[in-house]
PDB file of C-alpha atoms in Angstrom:
ATOM      1  CA  UNK Z  22       0.000   0.000   0.000  1.00 66.00           C
ATOM      2  CA  UNK Z  23       1.423   3.374  -1.046  1.00 86.00           C
ATOM      3  CA  UNK Z  24       0.550   6.126   1.395  1.00 93.00           C
ATOM      4  CA  UNK Z  25      -0.291   9.589   0.076  1.00 95.00           C
ATOM      5  CA  UNK Z  26       1.290  12.523   1.915  1.00 97.00           C
ATOM      6  CA  UNK Z  27       0.854  16.263   1.579  1.00 97.00           C
ATOM      7  CA  UNK Z  28       3.657  18.619   2.668  1.00 97.00           C
ATOM      8  CA  UNK Z  29       2.531  22.211   3.353  1.00 97.00           C
ATOM      9  CA  UNK Z  30       5.804  24.125   3.651  1.00 96.00           C
ATOM     10  CA  UNK Z  31       6.873  27.406   2.035  1.00 95.00           C
ATOM     11  CA  UNK Z  32      10.620  27.102   2.723  1.00 93.00           C
ATOM     12  CA  UNK Z  33      12.279  25.350  -0.237  1.00 94.00           C
ATOM     13  CA  UNK Z  34      15.329  24.610   1.902  1.00 92.00           C
ATOM     14  CA  UNK Z  35      13.158  22.412   4.122  1.00 92.00           C
ATOM     15  CA  UNK Z  36      10.505  21.226   1.680  1.00 94.00           C
ATOM     16  CA  UNK Z  37      12.735  19.984  -1.160  1.00 94.00           C
ATOM     17  CA  UNK Z  38      14.941  17.586   0.877  1.00 93.00           C
ATOM     18  CA  UNK Z  39      11.902  16.540   2.935  1.00 94.00           C
ATOM     19  CA  UNK Z  40       9.882  15.594  -0.141  1.00 95.00           C
ATOM     20  CA  UNK Z  41      12.889  13.835  -1.679  1.00 94.00           C
ATOM     21  CA  UNK Z  42      13.452  11.807   1.501  1.00 93.00           C
ATOM     22  CA  UNK Z  43       9.790  10.818   1.806  1.00 95.00           C
ATOM     23  CA  UNK Z  44       9.655   9.765  -1.851  1.00 95.00           C
ATOM     24  CA  UNK Z  45      12.760   7.608  -1.365  1.00 92.00           C
ATOM     25  CA  UNK Z  46      10.838   5.836   1.404  1.00 92.00           C
ATOM     26  CA  UNK Z  47       8.183   4.907  -1.156  1.00 93.00           C
ATOM     27  CA  UNK Z  48       5.511   7.479  -0.259  1.00 95.00           C
ATOM     28  CA  UNK Z  49       3.479   9.400  -2.817  1.00 96.00           C
ATOM     29  CA  UNK Z  50       4.181  13.029  -1.893  1.00 97.00           C
ATOM     30  CA  UNK Z  51       2.661  16.337  -2.974  1.00 97.00           C
ATOM     31  CA  UNK Z  52       3.926  19.709  -1.808  1.00 97.00           C
ATOM     32  CA  UNK Z  53       2.247  23.121  -1.657  1.00 97.00           C
ATOM     33  CA  UNK Z  54       3.680  26.371  -0.294  1.00 97.00           C
ATOM     34  CA  UNK Z  55       0.612  28.114   1.182  1.00 97.00           C
ATOM     35  CA  UNK Z  56      -2.074  27.318   3.701  1.00 96.00           C
ATOM     36  CA  UNK Z  57      -4.948  27.986   1.314  1.00 96.00           C
ATOM     37  CA  UNK Z  58      -3.452  25.669  -1.306  1.00 97.00           C
ATOM     38  CA  UNK Z  59      -3.013  23.020   1.386  1.00 96.00           C
ATOM     39  CA  UNK Z  60      -6.625  23.322   2.513  1.00 96.00           C
ATOM     40  CA  UNK Z  61      -7.821  23.109  -1.090  1.00 96.00           C
ATOM     41  CA  UNK Z  62      -5.771  19.949  -1.734  1.00 96.00           C
ATOM     42  CA  UNK Z  63      -6.674  18.267   1.559  1.00 94.00           C
ATOM     43  CA  UNK Z  64     -10.404  18.826   1.065  1.00 91.00           C
ATOM     44  CA  UNK Z  65     -10.231  16.847  -2.184  1.00 92.00           C
ATOM     45  CA  UNK Z  66      -9.348  13.797  -0.083  1.00 90.00           C
ATOM     46  CA  UNK Z  67      -7.164  10.780  -0.741  1.00 92.00           C
ATOM     47  CA  UNK Z  68      -4.486  11.700   1.810  1.00 93.00           C
ATOM     48  CA  UNK Z  69      -3.126   9.619   4.674  1.00 92.00           C
ATOM     49  CA  UNK Z  70      -0.962  12.275   6.320  1.00 94.00           C
ATOM     50  CA  UNK Z  71      -0.505  16.048   6.161  1.00 96.00           C
ATOM     51  CA  UNK Z  72       2.879  17.450   7.229  1.00 96.00           C
ATOM     52  CA  UNK Z  73       2.129  21.069   8.086  1.00 95.00           C
ATOM     53  CA  UNK Z  74       4.411  24.028   8.754  1.00 93.00           C
ATOM     54  CA  UNK Z  75       3.026  26.668  11.114  1.00 89.00           C
ATOM     55  CA  UNK Z  76       4.888  29.661   9.665  1.00 89.00           C
ATOM     56  CA  UNK Z  77       3.110  29.911   6.329  1.00 94.00           C
ATOM     57  CA  UNK Z  78       3.001  33.158   4.320  1.00 95.00           C
ATOM     58  CA  UNK Z  79      -0.792  33.475   4.060  1.00 95.00           C
ATOM     59  CA  UNK Z  80      -2.527  31.540   6.863  1.00 93.00           C
ATOM     60  CA  UNK Z  81      -1.127  30.490  10.240  1.00 91.00           C
ATOM     61  CA  UNK Z  82      -0.631  26.741  10.315  1.00 91.00           C
ATOM     62  CA  UNK Z  83      -2.766  26.425  13.451  1.00 90.00           C
ATOM     63  CA  UNK Z  84      -5.684  27.926  11.540  1.00 93.00           C
ATOM     64  CA  UNK Z  85      -5.033  25.510   8.674  1.00 94.00           C
ATOM     65  CA  UNK Z  86      -5.149  22.585  11.111  1.00 92.00           C
ATOM     66  CA  UNK Z  87      -8.292  23.927  12.773  1.00 89.00           C
ATOM     67  CA  UNK Z  88     -10.066  24.396   9.436  1.00 92.00           C
ATOM     68  CA  UNK Z  89      -9.124  20.941   8.204  1.00 92.00           C
ATOM     69  CA  UNK Z  90     -10.515  19.320  11.323  1.00 87.00           C
ATOM     70  CA  UNK Z  91     -13.684  21.435  11.285  1.00 84.00           C
ATOM     71  CA  UNK Z  92     -14.214  20.361   7.666  1.00 85.00           C
ATOM     72  CA  UNK Z  93     -14.015  16.712   8.716  1.00 81.00           C
ATOM     73  CA  UNK Z  94     -10.486  15.938   7.503  1.00 84.00           C
ATOM     74  CA  UNK Z  95      -9.610  12.739   9.379  1.00 79.00           C
ATOM     75  CA  UNK Z  96      -6.116  11.895   8.099  1.00 84.00           C
ATOM     76  CA  UNK Z  97      -3.102  12.347  10.330  1.00 88.00           C
ATOM     77  CA  UNK Z  98      -1.645  15.826  10.780  1.00 91.00           C
ATOM     78  CA  UNK Z  99       1.977  16.369  11.828  1.00 91.00           C
ATOM     79  CA  UNK Z 100       2.975  19.946  12.627  1.00 90.00           C
ATOM     80  CA  UNK Z 101       6.475  21.246  11.879  1.00 89.00           C
ATOM     81  CA  UNK Z 102       7.450  24.481  13.555  1.00 82.00           C
ATOM     82  CA  UNK Z 103      10.168  26.591  15.106  1.00 79.00           C
ATOM     83  CA  UNK Z 104       7.778  27.227  18.016  1.00 68.00           C
ATOM     84  CA  UNK Z 105       8.998  24.583  20.397  1.00 60.00           C
ATOM     85  CA  UNK Z 106       7.498  25.686  23.698  1.00 63.00           C
ATOM     86  CA  UNK Z 107       5.178  23.416  25.662  1.00 58.00           C
ATOM     87  CA  UNK Z 108       2.258  25.847  25.354  1.00 56.00           C
ATOM     88  CA  UNK Z 109       2.618  25.929  21.574  1.00 64.00           C
ATOM     89  CA  UNK Z 110       2.701  22.135  21.446  1.00 65.00           C
ATOM     90  CA  UNK Z 111      -0.467  21.872  23.504  1.00 69.00           C
ATOM     91  CA  UNK Z 112      -2.222  24.472  21.344  1.00 73.00           C
ATOM     92  CA  UNK Z 113      -1.217  22.589  18.205  1.00 71.00           C
ATOM     93  CA  UNK Z 114      -2.558  19.318  19.568  1.00 74.00           C
ATOM     94  CA  UNK Z 115      -5.673  21.037  20.861  1.00 76.00           C
ATOM     95  CA  UNK Z 116      -6.675  22.186  17.367  1.00 82.00           C
ATOM     96  CA  UNK Z 117      -6.410  18.636  16.052  1.00 82.00           C
ATOM     97  CA  UNK Z 118      -2.792  17.784  15.239  1.00 85.00           C
ATOM     98  CA  UNK Z 119      -1.620  14.228  15.920  1.00 83.00           C
ATOM     99  CA  UNK Z 120       2.071  15.005  16.342  1.00 83.00           C
ATOM    100  CA  UNK Z 121       4.324  18.034  16.738  1.00 82.00           C
ATOM    101  CA  UNK Z 122       7.968  18.237  15.663  1.00 84.00           C
ATOM    102  CA  UNK Z 123      10.115  21.276  16.461  1.00 83.00           C
ATOM    103  CA  UNK Z 124      12.656  22.663  13.994  1.00 84.00           C
ATOM    104  CA  UNK Z 125      15.445  21.924  13.470  1.00 84.00           C
ATOM    105  CA  UNK Z 126      14.693  18.220  13.296  1.00 84.00           C
ATOM    106  CA  UNK Z 127      16.539  15.145  12.065  1.00 86.00           C
ATOM    107  CA  UNK Z 128      15.015  13.522   8.997  1.00 87.00           C
ATOM    108  CA  UNK Z 129      15.414  10.129  10.668  1.00 84.00           C
ATOM    109  CA  UNK Z 130      13.178  11.238  13.535  1.00 84.00           C
ATOM    110  CA  UNK Z 131      10.595  12.671  11.153  1.00 88.00           C
ATOM    111  CA  UNK Z 132      10.533   9.393   9.222  1.00 89.00           C
ATOM    112  CA  UNK Z 133      10.068   7.426  12.447  1.00 84.00           C
ATOM    113  CA  UNK Z 134       7.163   9.631  13.478  1.00 84.00           C
ATOM    114  CA  UNK Z 135       5.684   9.384   9.986  1.00 89.00           C
ATOM    115  CA  UNK Z 136       5.803   5.587  10.122  1.00 86.00           C
ATOM    116  CA  UNK Z 137       4.192   5.598  13.567  1.00 80.00           C
ATOM    117  CA  UNK Z 138       1.291   7.771  12.384  1.00 81.00           C
ATOM    118  CA  UNK Z 139       0.782   5.827   9.163  1.00 84.00           C
ATOM    119  CA  UNK Z 140       0.872   2.531  11.039  1.00 75.00           C
ATOM    120  CA  UNK Z 141      -2.452   3.554  12.563  1.00 62.00           C
ATOM    121  CA  UNK Z 142      -3.900   3.865   9.050  1.00 55.00           C
ATOM    122  CA  UNK Z 143      -2.530   0.470   8.021  1.00 50.00           C
ATOM    123  CA  UNK Z 144      -3.711  -1.298  11.163  1.00 47.00           C
ATOM    124  CA  UNK Z 145      -7.133   0.338  10.964  1.00 48.00           C
ATOM    125  CA  UNK Z 146      -7.376   1.346  14.601  1.00 46.00           C
ATOM    126  CA  UNK Z 147      -7.018  -0.515  17.897  1.00 43.00           C
ATOM    127  CA  UNK Z 148      -8.456  -3.965  18.448  1.00 41.00           C
ATOM    128  CA  UNK Z 149      -9.874  -4.051  14.896  1.00 39.00           C
ATOM    129  CA  UNK Z 150      -9.446  -7.810  14.646  1.00 40.00           C
ATOM    130  CA  UNK Z 151     -11.150  -8.556  17.938  1.00 41.00           C
ATOM    131  CA  UNK Z 152     -13.919  -5.949  17.872  1.00 39.00           C
ATOM    132  CA  UNK Z 153     -17.232  -6.438  16.036  1.00 41.00           C
ATOM    133  CA  UNK Z 154     -17.753  -4.206  13.023  1.00 45.00           C
ATOM    134  CA  UNK Z 155     -20.479  -2.216  14.764  1.00 47.00           C
ATOM    135  CA  UNK Z 156     -20.584  -1.909  18.522  1.00 47.00           C
ATOM    136  CA  UNK Z 157     -24.173  -0.808  19.061  1.00 44.00           C
ATOM    137  CA  UNK Z 158     -25.418   0.302  22.466  1.00 48.00           C
ATOM    138  CA  UNK Z 159     -29.195   0.588  22.495  1.00 42.00           C
ATOM    139  CA  UNK Z 160     -29.066   2.117  25.948  1.00 43.00           C
ATOM    140  CA  UNK Z 161     -26.806   5.022  25.087  1.00 50.00           C
ATOM    141  CA  UNK Z 162     -27.447   5.293  21.369  1.00 81.00           C
ATOM    142  CA  UNK Z 163     -23.683   5.314  20.693  1.00 90.00           C
ATOM    143  CA  UNK Z 164     -22.590   3.223  17.703  1.00 90.00           C
ATOM    144  CA  UNK Z 165     -18.951   2.673  16.829  1.00 91.00           C
ATOM    145  CA  UNK Z 166     -18.309   1.015  13.472  1.00 89.00           C
ATOM    146  CA  UNK Z 167     -14.701  -0.153  13.668  1.00 83.00           C
ATOM    147  CA  UNK Z 168     -14.376  -1.336  10.067  1.00 78.00           C
ATOM    148  CA  UNK Z 169     -15.902   1.801   8.551  1.00 80.00           C
ATOM    149  CA  UNK Z 170     -14.274   3.973  11.245  1.00 82.00           C
ATOM    150  CA  UNK Z 171     -17.501   5.916  11.824  1.00 87.00           C
ATOM    151  CA  UNK Z 172     -19.398   6.897  14.966  1.00 92.00           C
ATOM    152  CA  UNK Z 173     -23.062   7.776  15.453  1.00 92.00           C
ATOM    153  CA  UNK Z 174     -25.099   9.096  18.346  1.00 92.00           C
ATOM    154  CA  UNK Z 175     -28.644   8.186  17.454  1.00 87.00           C
ATOM    155  CA  UNK Z 176     -29.005   9.005  13.761  1.00 87.00           C
ATOM    156  CA  UNK Z 177     -26.342  11.746  13.770  1.00 90.00           C
ATOM    157  CA  UNK Z 178     -22.778  10.944  12.751  1.00 90.00           C
ATOM    158  CA  UNK Z 179     -19.999  12.362  14.916  1.00 91.00           C
ATOM    159  CA  UNK Z 180     -16.930  13.592  13.023  1.00 88.00           C
ATOM    160  CA  UNK Z 181     -13.725  12.426  14.731  1.00 87.00           C
ATOM    161  CA  UNK Z 182     -10.050  12.595  13.857  1.00 83.00           C
ATOM    162  CA  UNK Z 183      -8.130   9.363  13.410  1.00 80.00           C
ATOM    163  CA  UNK Z 184      -6.720   9.452  16.939  1.00 84.00           C
ATOM    164  CA  UNK Z 185     -10.055  10.467  18.484  1.00 88.00           C
ATOM    165  CA  UNK Z 186     -11.718   7.506  16.781  1.00 88.00           C
ATOM    166  CA  UNK Z 187      -9.010   5.068  17.858  1.00 88.00           C
ATOM    167  CA  UNK Z 188      -9.252   6.295  21.444  1.00 92.00           C
ATOM    168  CA  UNK Z 189     -13.050   6.055  21.548  1.00 94.00           C
ATOM    169  CA  UNK Z 190     -13.077   2.625  19.883  1.00 92.00           C
ATOM    170  CA  UNK Z 191     -10.630   1.268  22.437  1.00 91.00           C
ATOM    171  CA  UNK Z 192     -12.478   2.755  25.418  1.00 94.00           C
ATOM    172  CA  UNK Z 193     -15.822   1.562  24.037  1.00 92.00           C
ATOM    173  CA  UNK Z 194     -14.496  -1.969  23.492  1.00 90.00           C
ATOM    174  CA  UNK Z 195     -14.027  -2.219  27.271  1.00 90.00           C
ATOM    175  CA  UNK Z 196     -16.892  -0.004  28.411  1.00 90.00           C
ATOM    176  CA  UNK Z 197     -16.833   0.441  32.185  1.00 91.00           C
ATOM    177  CA  UNK Z 198     -13.259  -0.789  32.613  1.00 93.00           C
ATOM    178  CA  UNK Z 199     -10.313   1.440  33.432  1.00 94.00           C
ATOM    179  CA  UNK Z 200      -7.686   1.546  30.690  1.00 94.00           C
ATOM    180  CA  UNK Z 201      -4.289   2.705  31.850  1.00 93.00           C
ATOM    181  CA  UNK Z 202      -2.552   5.694  30.314  1.00 91.00           C
ATOM    182  CA  UNK Z 203       0.298   3.413  29.258  1.00 88.00           C
ATOM    183  CA  UNK Z 204      -2.016   1.049  27.388  1.00 88.00           C
ATOM    184  CA  UNK Z 205      -3.844   3.894  25.654  1.00 90.00           C
ATOM    185  CA  UNK Z 206      -0.564   5.461  24.547  1.00 87.00           C
ATOM    186  CA  UNK Z 207       0.807   2.117  23.325  1.00 83.00           C
ATOM    187  CA  UNK Z 208      -2.296   1.088  21.374  1.00 84.00           C
ATOM    188  CA  UNK Z 209      -3.489   4.453  20.058  1.00 84.00           C
ATOM    189  CA  UNK Z 210      -0.169   6.234  19.514  1.00 76.00           C
ATOM    190  CA  UNK Z 211       2.090   3.215  19.032  1.00 64.00           C
ATOM    191  CA  UNK Z 212       4.628   1.729  21.421  1.00 56.00           C
ATOM    192  CA  UNK Z 213       7.377   3.752  19.733  1.00 54.00           C
ATOM    193  CA  UNK Z 214       5.681   7.131  20.323  1.00 57.00           C
ATOM    194  CA  UNK Z 215       8.237   9.894  20.841  1.00 56.00           C
ATOM    195  CA  UNK Z 216       6.030  12.655  22.225  1.00 57.00           C
ATOM    196  CA  UNK Z 217       4.617  13.720  25.556  1.00 59.00           C
ATOM    197  CA  UNK Z 218       1.680  11.964  27.223  1.00 68.00           C
ATOM    198  CA  UNK Z 219       0.026  15.396  27.274  1.00 78.00           C
ATOM    199  CA  UNK Z 220      -1.095  14.359  23.798  1.00 81.00           C
ATOM    200  CA  UNK Z 221      -3.435  11.831  25.424  1.00 87.00           C
ATOM    201  CA  UNK Z 222      -4.960  14.445  27.740  1.00 89.00           C
ATOM    202  CA  UNK Z 223      -5.528  16.883  24.885  1.00 87.00           C
ATOM    203  CA  UNK Z 224      -7.156  14.195  22.717  1.00 89.00           C
ATOM    204  CA  UNK Z 225      -9.380  13.060  25.585  1.00 93.00           C
ATOM    205  CA  UNK Z 226     -10.440  16.682  26.080  1.00 91.00           C
ATOM    206  CA  UNK Z 227     -11.366  17.090  22.400  1.00 89.00           C
ATOM    207  CA  UNK Z 228     -13.227  13.785  22.376  1.00 93.00           C
ATOM    208  CA  UNK Z 229     -15.177  14.663  25.512  1.00 93.00           C
ATOM    209  CA  UNK Z 230     -16.254  17.961  23.960  1.00 92.00           C
ATOM    210  CA  UNK Z 231     -17.402  16.298  20.745  1.00 91.00           C
ATOM    211  CA  UNK Z 232     -19.382  13.655  22.626  1.00 94.00           C
ATOM    212  CA  UNK Z 233     -20.953  16.368  24.781  1.00 93.00           C
ATOM    213  CA  UNK Z 234     -21.817  18.478  21.728  1.00 92.00           C
ATOM    214  CA  UNK Z 235     -23.475  15.430  20.161  1.00 92.00           C
ATOM    215  CA  UNK Z 236     -25.471  14.822  23.384  1.00 92.00           C
ATOM    216  CA  UNK Z 237     -23.980  11.342  23.670  1.00 92.00           C
ATOM    217  CA  UNK Z 238     -25.087   9.809  26.970  1.00 89.00           C
ATOM    218  CA  UNK Z 239     -21.604   8.505  27.705  1.00 93.00           C
ATOM    219  CA  UNK Z 240     -18.826  10.017  29.769  1.00 94.00           C
ATOM    220  CA  UNK Z 241     -15.058   9.607  29.719  1.00 96.00           C
ATOM    221  CA  UNK Z 242     -14.089   9.435  33.372  1.00 95.00           C
ATOM    222  CA  UNK Z 243     -10.575  10.249  34.565  1.00 94.00           C
ATOM    223  CA  UNK Z 244      -9.203   7.820  37.142  1.00 94.00           C
ATOM    224  CA  UNK Z 245      -6.460   9.905  38.698  1.00 91.00           C
ATOM    225  CA  UNK Z 246      -3.027   8.349  38.506  1.00 89.00           C
ATOM    226  CA  UNK Z 247      -4.286   5.384  36.455  1.00 93.00           C
ATOM    227  CA  UNK Z 248      -6.114   6.223  33.247  1.00 94.00           C
ATOM    228  CA  UNK Z 249      -9.619   6.577  31.810  1.00 96.00           C
ATOM    229  CA  UNK Z 250     -12.851   4.631  31.434  1.00 95.00           C
ATOM    230  CA  UNK Z 251     -15.964   5.130  29.304  1.00 95.00           C
ATOM    231  CA  UNK Z 252     -19.226   5.038  31.252  1.00 93.00           C
ATOM    232  CA  UNK Z 253     -22.840   5.131  30.153  1.00 89.00           C
ATOM    233  CA  UNK Z 254     -24.362   8.269  31.667  1.00 79.00           C
TER     234      UNK Z 254
END
């Protein structure tokens, strides 16, 4: 399977060697130099991963990420930026990014992170082999279709990012049980994840808000010092 990647980066000194390296790894790579062009290409679909610079000449990369997620773009998003502070990382993850890599970065590390994100696409989400295609809960009205990677509350579909879906599917597969932070990180982000576990907290926060907005009668409960569990409200 050849993965399709989009690089949104205006600096030729970064973009050209990055695209060349990714193509040598066997990926199909497109590159655009502005945020608007990136949004236009991503909305046409067919992408597995977007590698997004924050310092774009027309639109801030955070706004690009936010708009892609609000438009229902579910592929992975990796942010590249010179803004390496913890607050900036949290903000980037909060608007829907799956990973965050500060410049300057080693191409070997970027490739490792790329493989980790794309592995989620290849594996089709956590516990896909052991989980029924549709986990229907007539009590709560929450339906998680693992094979189609779609979620409904009643008759309304809930738009989730790839990581939000994987997290919900895993929690829902063991409804009522506590899943440790370590297990969630290993199964949703991959055992070779390089980033901070703050990524988990940010993703849980986004998922909670989306479930609340959809009036889903389920709650993600924090078990302090251990992990999280999904409960029927």
